[in-house]
Backbone as a ProteinNet text record, in pm:
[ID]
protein_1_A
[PRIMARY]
XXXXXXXXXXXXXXXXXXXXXXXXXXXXXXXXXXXXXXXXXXXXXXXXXXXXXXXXXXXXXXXXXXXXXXXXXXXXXXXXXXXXXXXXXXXXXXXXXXXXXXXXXXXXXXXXXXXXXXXXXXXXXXXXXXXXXXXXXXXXXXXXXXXXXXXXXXXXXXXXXXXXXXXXXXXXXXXXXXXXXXX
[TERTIARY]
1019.8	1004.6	970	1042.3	1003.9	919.5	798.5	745.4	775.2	859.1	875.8	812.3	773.8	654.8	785.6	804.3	893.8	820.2	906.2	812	762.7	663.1	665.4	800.3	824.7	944.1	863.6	896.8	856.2	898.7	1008.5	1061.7	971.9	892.6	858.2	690	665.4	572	666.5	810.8	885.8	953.3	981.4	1050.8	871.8	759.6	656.1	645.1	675.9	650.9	724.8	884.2	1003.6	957.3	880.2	868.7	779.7	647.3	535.3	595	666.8	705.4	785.2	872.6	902.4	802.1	718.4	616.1	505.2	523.5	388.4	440	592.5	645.9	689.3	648.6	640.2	473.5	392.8	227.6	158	177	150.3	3.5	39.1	-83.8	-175.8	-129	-195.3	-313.6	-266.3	-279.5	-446.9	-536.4	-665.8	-656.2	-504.4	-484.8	-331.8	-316.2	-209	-208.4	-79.7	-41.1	-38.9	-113.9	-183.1	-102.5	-49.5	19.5	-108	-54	-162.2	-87.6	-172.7	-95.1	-56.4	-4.8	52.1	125.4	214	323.7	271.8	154.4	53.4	14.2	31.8	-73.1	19.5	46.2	103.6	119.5	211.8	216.1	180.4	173.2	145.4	304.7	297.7	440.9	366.8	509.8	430.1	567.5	549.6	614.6	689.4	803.5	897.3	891.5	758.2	731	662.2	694.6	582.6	504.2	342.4	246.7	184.6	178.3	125	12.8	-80	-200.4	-236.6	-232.5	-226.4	-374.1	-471.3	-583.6	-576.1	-581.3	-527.5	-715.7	-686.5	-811.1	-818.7	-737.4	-768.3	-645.1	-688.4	-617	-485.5	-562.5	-480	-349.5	-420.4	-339.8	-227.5	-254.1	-154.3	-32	-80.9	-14.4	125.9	104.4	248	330.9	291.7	382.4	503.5	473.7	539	701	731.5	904.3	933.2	851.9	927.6	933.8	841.3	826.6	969.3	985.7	1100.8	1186.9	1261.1	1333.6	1347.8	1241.3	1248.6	1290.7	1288.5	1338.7	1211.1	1099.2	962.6	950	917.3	890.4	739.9	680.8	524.6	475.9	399.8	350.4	217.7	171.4	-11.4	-22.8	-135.1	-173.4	-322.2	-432.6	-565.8	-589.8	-741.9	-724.8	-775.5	-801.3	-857.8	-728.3	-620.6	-529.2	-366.3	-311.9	-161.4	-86.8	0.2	76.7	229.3	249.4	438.2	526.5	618.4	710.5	842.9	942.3	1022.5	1112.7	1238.9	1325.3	1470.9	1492	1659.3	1753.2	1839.3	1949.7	2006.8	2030.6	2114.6	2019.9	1875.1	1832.6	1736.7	1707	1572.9	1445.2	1440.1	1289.9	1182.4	1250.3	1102.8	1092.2	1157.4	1184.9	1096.3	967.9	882.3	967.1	1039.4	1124.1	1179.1	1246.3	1369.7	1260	1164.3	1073.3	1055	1060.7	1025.8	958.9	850.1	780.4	660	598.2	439.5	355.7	319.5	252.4	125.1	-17	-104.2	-162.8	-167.1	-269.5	-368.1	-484.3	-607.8	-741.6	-827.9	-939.5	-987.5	-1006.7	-1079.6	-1220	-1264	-1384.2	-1408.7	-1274.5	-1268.9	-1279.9	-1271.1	-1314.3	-1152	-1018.5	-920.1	-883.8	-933.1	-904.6	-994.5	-1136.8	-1218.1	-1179.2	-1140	-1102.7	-936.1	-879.7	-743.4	-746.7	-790.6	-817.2	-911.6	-984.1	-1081.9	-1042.1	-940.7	-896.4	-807.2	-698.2	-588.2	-685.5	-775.2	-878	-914.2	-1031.6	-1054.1	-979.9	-791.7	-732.8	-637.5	-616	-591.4	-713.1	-827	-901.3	-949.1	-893	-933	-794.9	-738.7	-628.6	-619.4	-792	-806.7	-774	-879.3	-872.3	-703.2	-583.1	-526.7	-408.5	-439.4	-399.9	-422.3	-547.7	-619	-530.4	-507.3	-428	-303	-267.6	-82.4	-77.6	-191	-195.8	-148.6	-278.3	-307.4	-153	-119.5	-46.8	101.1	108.6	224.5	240.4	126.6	89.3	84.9	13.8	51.9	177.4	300.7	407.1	466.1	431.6	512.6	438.5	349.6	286.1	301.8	307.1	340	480.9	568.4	741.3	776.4	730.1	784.9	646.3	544.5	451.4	345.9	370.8	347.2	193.6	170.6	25.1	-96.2	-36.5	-80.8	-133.6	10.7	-13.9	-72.2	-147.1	-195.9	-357.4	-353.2	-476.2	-549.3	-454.4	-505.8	-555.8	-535.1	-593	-704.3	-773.4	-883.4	-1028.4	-1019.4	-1177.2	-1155.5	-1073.3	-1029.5	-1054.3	-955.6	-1007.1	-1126.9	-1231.8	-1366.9	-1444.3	-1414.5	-1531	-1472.7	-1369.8	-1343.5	-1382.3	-1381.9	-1465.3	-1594.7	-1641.8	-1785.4	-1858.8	-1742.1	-1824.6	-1776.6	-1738.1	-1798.1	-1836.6	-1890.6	-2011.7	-1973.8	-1831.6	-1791.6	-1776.1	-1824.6	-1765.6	-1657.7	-1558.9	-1425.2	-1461.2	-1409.1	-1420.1	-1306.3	-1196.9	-1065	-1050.8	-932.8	-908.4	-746.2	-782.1	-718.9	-569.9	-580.2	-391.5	-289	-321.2	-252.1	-288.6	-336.4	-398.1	-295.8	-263.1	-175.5	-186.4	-265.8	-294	-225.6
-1586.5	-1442.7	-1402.2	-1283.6	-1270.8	-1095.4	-1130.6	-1033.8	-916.5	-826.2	-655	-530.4	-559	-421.5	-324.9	-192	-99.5	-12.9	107.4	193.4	266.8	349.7	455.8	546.7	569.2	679.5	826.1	951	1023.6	1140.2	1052.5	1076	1012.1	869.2	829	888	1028.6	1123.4	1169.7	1234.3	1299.7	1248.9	1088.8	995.4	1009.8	1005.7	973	1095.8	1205	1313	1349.3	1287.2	1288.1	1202.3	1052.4	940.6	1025.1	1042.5	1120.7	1195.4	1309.6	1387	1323.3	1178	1093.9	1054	968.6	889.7	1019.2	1108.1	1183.9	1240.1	1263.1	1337.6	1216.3	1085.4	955.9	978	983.4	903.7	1033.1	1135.4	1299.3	1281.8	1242.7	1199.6	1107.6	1022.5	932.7	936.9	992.9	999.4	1097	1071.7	1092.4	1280.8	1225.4	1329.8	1264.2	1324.2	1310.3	1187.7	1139.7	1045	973.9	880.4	912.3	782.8	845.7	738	674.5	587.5	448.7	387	254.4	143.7	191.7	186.6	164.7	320.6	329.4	413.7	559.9	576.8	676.7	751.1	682	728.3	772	878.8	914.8	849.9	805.4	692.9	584.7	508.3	389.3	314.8	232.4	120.8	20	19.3	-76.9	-158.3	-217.4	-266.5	-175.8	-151.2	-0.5	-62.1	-7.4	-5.3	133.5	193.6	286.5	227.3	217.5	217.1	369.2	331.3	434.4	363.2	454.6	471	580.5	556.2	641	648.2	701.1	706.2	732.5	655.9	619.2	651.8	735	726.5	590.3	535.5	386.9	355.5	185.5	79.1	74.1	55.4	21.4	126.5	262	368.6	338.3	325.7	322.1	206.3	110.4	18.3	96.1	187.4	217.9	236	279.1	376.1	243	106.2	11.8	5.4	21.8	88.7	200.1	317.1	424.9	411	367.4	353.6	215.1	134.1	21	131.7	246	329.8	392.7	371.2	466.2	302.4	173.4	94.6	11.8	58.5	-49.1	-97.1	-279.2	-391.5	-403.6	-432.3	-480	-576.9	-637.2	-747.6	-817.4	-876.2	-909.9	-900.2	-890.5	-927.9	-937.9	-865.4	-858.8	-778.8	-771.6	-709.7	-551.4	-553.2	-389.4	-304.2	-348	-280.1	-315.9	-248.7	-255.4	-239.5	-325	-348.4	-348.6	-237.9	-208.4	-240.3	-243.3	-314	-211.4	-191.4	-159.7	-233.8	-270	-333.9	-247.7	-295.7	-247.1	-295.7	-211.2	-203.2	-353.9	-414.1	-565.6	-653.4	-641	-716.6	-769.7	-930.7	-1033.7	-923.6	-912.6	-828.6	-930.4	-1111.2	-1199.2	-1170.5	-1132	-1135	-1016.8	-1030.1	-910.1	-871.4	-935.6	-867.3	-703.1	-781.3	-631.3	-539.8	-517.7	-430.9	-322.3	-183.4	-63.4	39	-8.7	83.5	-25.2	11.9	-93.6	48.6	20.6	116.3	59.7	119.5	77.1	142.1	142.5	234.6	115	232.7	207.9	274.2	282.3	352.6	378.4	555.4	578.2	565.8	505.2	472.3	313.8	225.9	72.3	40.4	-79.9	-134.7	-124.8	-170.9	-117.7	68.3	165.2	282.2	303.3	242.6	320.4	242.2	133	42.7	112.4	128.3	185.6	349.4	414.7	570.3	562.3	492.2	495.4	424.4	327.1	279	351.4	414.1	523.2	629.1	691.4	834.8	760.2	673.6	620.8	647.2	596.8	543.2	701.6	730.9	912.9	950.9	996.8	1020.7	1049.7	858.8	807.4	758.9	814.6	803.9	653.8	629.3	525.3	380.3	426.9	296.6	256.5	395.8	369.9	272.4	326.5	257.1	91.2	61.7	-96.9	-140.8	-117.6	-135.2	-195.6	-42.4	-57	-190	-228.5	-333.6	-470.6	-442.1	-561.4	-606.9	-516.5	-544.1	-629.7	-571.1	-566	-733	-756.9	-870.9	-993.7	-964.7	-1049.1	-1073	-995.8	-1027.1	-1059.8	-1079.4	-1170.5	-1294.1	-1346.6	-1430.8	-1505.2	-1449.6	-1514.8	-1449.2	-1471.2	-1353.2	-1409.4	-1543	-1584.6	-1653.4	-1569.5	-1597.8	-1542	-1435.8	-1335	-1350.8	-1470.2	-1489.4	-1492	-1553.7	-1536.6	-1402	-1343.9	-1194.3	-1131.4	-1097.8	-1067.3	-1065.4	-1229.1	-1331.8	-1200	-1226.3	-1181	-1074.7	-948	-801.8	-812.4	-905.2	-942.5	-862	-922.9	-893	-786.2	-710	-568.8	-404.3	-533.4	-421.1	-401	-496	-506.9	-466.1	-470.5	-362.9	-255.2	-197.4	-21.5	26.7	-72.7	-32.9	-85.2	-162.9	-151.7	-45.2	44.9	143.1	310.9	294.8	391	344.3	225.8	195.3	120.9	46	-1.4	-147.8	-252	-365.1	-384.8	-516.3	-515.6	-652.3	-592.7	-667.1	-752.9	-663.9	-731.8	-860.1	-911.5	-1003.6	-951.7	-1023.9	-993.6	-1064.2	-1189.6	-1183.2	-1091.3	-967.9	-926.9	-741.7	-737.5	-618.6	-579.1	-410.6	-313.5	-269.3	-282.6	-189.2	-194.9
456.3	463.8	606.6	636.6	764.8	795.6	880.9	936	982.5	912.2	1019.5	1025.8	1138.7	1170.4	1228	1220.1	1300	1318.7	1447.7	1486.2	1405.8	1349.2	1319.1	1255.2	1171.5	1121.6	1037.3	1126.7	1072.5	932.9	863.4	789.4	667.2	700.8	600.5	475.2	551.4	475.4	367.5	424.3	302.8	224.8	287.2	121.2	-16.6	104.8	4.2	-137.3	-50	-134.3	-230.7	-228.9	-278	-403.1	-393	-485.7	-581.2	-505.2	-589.9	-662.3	-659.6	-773.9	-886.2	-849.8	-952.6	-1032.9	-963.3	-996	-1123.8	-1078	-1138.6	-1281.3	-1237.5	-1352.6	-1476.5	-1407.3	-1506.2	-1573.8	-1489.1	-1468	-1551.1	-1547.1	-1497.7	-1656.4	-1774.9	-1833	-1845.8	-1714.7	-1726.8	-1594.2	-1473.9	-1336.8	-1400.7	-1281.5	-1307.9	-1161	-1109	-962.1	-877.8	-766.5	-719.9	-666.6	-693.3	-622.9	-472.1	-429.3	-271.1	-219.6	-38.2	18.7	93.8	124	119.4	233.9	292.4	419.6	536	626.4	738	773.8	689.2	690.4	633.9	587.1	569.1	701.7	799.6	891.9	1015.8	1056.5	1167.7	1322.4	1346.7	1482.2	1465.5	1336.2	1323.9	1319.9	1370.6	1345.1	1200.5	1136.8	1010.1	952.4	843.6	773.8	667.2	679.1	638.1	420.9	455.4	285.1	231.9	152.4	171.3	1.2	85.3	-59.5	-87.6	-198.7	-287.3	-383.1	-423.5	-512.2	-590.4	-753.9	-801.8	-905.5	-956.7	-992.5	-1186.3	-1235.2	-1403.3	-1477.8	-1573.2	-1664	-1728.9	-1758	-1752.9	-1777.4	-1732.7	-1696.3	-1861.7	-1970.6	-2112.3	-2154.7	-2086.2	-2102.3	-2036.5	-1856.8	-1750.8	-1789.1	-1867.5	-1914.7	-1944.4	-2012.5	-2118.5	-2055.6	-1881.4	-1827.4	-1774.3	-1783.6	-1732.4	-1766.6	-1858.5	-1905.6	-1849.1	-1859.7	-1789.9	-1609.8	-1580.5	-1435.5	-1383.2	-1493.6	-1479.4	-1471.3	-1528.9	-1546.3	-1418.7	-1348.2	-1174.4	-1078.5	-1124.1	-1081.8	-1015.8	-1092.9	-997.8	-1125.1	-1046.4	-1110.2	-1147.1	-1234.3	-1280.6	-1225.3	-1217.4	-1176.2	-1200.6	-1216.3	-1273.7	-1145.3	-1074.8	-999.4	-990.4	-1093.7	-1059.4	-1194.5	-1171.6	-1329.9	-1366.2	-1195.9	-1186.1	-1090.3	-1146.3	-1107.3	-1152.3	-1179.8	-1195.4	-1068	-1080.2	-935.4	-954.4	-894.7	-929.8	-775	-777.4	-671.2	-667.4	-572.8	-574	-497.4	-526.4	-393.1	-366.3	-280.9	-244.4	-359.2	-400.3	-491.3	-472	-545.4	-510.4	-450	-393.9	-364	-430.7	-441	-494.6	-469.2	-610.5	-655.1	-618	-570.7	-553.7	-425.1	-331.6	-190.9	-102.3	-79.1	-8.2	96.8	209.7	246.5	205.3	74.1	35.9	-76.3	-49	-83.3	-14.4	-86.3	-29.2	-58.5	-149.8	-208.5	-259.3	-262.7	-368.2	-422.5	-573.8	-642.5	-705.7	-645.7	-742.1	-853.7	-958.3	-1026.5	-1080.4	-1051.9	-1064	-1131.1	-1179.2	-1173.3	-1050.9	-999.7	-876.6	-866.9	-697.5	-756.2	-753.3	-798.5	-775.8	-648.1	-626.7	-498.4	-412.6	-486.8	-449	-439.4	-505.4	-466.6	-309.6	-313	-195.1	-86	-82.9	-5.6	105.5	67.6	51.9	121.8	79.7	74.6	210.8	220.9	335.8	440.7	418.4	585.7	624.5	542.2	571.7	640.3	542.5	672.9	770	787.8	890	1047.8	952.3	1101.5	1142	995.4	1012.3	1127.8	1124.4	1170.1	1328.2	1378.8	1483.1	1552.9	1624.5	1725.6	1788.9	1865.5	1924.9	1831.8	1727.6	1632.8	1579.8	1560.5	1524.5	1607	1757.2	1859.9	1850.9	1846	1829.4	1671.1	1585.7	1478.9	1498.8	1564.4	1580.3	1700.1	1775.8	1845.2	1771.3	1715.5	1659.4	1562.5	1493	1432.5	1465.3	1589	1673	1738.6	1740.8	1830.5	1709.6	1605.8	1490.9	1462.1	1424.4	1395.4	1549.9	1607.4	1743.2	1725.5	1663.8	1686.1	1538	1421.6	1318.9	1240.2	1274.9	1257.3	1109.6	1094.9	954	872.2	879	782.7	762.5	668.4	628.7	583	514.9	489.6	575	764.2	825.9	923.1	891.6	953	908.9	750.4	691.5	696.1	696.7	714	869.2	963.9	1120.9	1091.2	999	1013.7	927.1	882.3	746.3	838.7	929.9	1036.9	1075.6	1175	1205.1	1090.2	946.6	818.9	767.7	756	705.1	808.6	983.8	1042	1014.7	1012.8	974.4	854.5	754.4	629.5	644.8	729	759.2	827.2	909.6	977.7	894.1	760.6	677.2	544.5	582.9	441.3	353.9	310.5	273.4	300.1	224.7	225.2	155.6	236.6	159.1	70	-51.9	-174.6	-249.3	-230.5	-284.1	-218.1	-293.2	-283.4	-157.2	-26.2	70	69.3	10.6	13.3	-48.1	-96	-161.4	-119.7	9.3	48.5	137.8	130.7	158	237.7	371.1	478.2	588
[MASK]
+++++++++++++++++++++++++++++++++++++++++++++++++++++++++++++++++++++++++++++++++++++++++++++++++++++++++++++++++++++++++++++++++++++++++++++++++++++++++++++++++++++++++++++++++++++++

């Protein structure tokens, strides 16, 4: 699998808003509120990995369950991944749904309030927020995928310390489980 960070695309706020009204008019009794973009591609002038995440806030987890057929119907895949959250996938038409590559969308629903909603919601403001920090990011980031282009676990691995002081400096410790974190 290989590492692609790209510049910034400022188109990628209005695919988000385009999905959300899919997504909600699926979720819409289940959703606790609107559908929130999340990661990289959230944040204005960030270069990222051309995925857009999303997070969506579920009165609970058993309910959100059902929505797993209709949401297959919008073409996102399920996935276990943890147990305080549902984890949906999207890929390119014709392409390996196993392949993170040909992925272009990641959906979480969650209870708001979990360690994945505050976690998530608060590094996106954070780097919304802070120009500079977002600068040191888009660094960092940039410099990881030149440095690890085909291993994704590692590039990942590299932003672990960077993400936990920015959620250390609004109060937050990071709790999740980081191989599988969206930022």
């Amino acid at each position: 699998m290989t590492v692609e960070v790209v510049p910034h695309e400022p188109g990628w706020s209005a695919q988000f808003e385009w999905e959300r009204r899919r997504l909600e008019g699926v979720l819409v009794s289940r959703l606790t509120g609107p559908v929130e973009h999340i990661g990289s591609t959230a944040v204005p002038g960030l270069p990222a990995k051309p995925i857009l995440d999303m997070i969506g806030g579920v009165h609970h987890l058993d309910l959100a369950r059902s929505a797993i057929e209709p949401l297959a119907d919008l073409g996102y895949v399920y996935t276990e991944h943890r147990p305080s959250a549902l984890y949906f996938y999207r890929a390119r038409a014709g392409q390996n749904f196993l392949d993170d590559a040909a992925h272009t969308h990641h959906l979480h629903l969650t209870q708001p309030g979990s360690d994945i909603w505050q976690e998530r919601l608060a590094f996106r403001d954070a780097l919304r927020a802070d120009p500079m920090l977002a600068q040191r990011y888009s660094d960092l980031k940039l410099g990881l995928a030149q440095i690890y282009p085909d291993d994704p676990v590692a590039y990942t691995e590299g932003k672990r310390e960077f993400v936990s002081e920015v959620l250390a400096g609004v109060g937050i410790a990071l709790q999740t489980n980081f191989d599988t974190l969206q930022m």
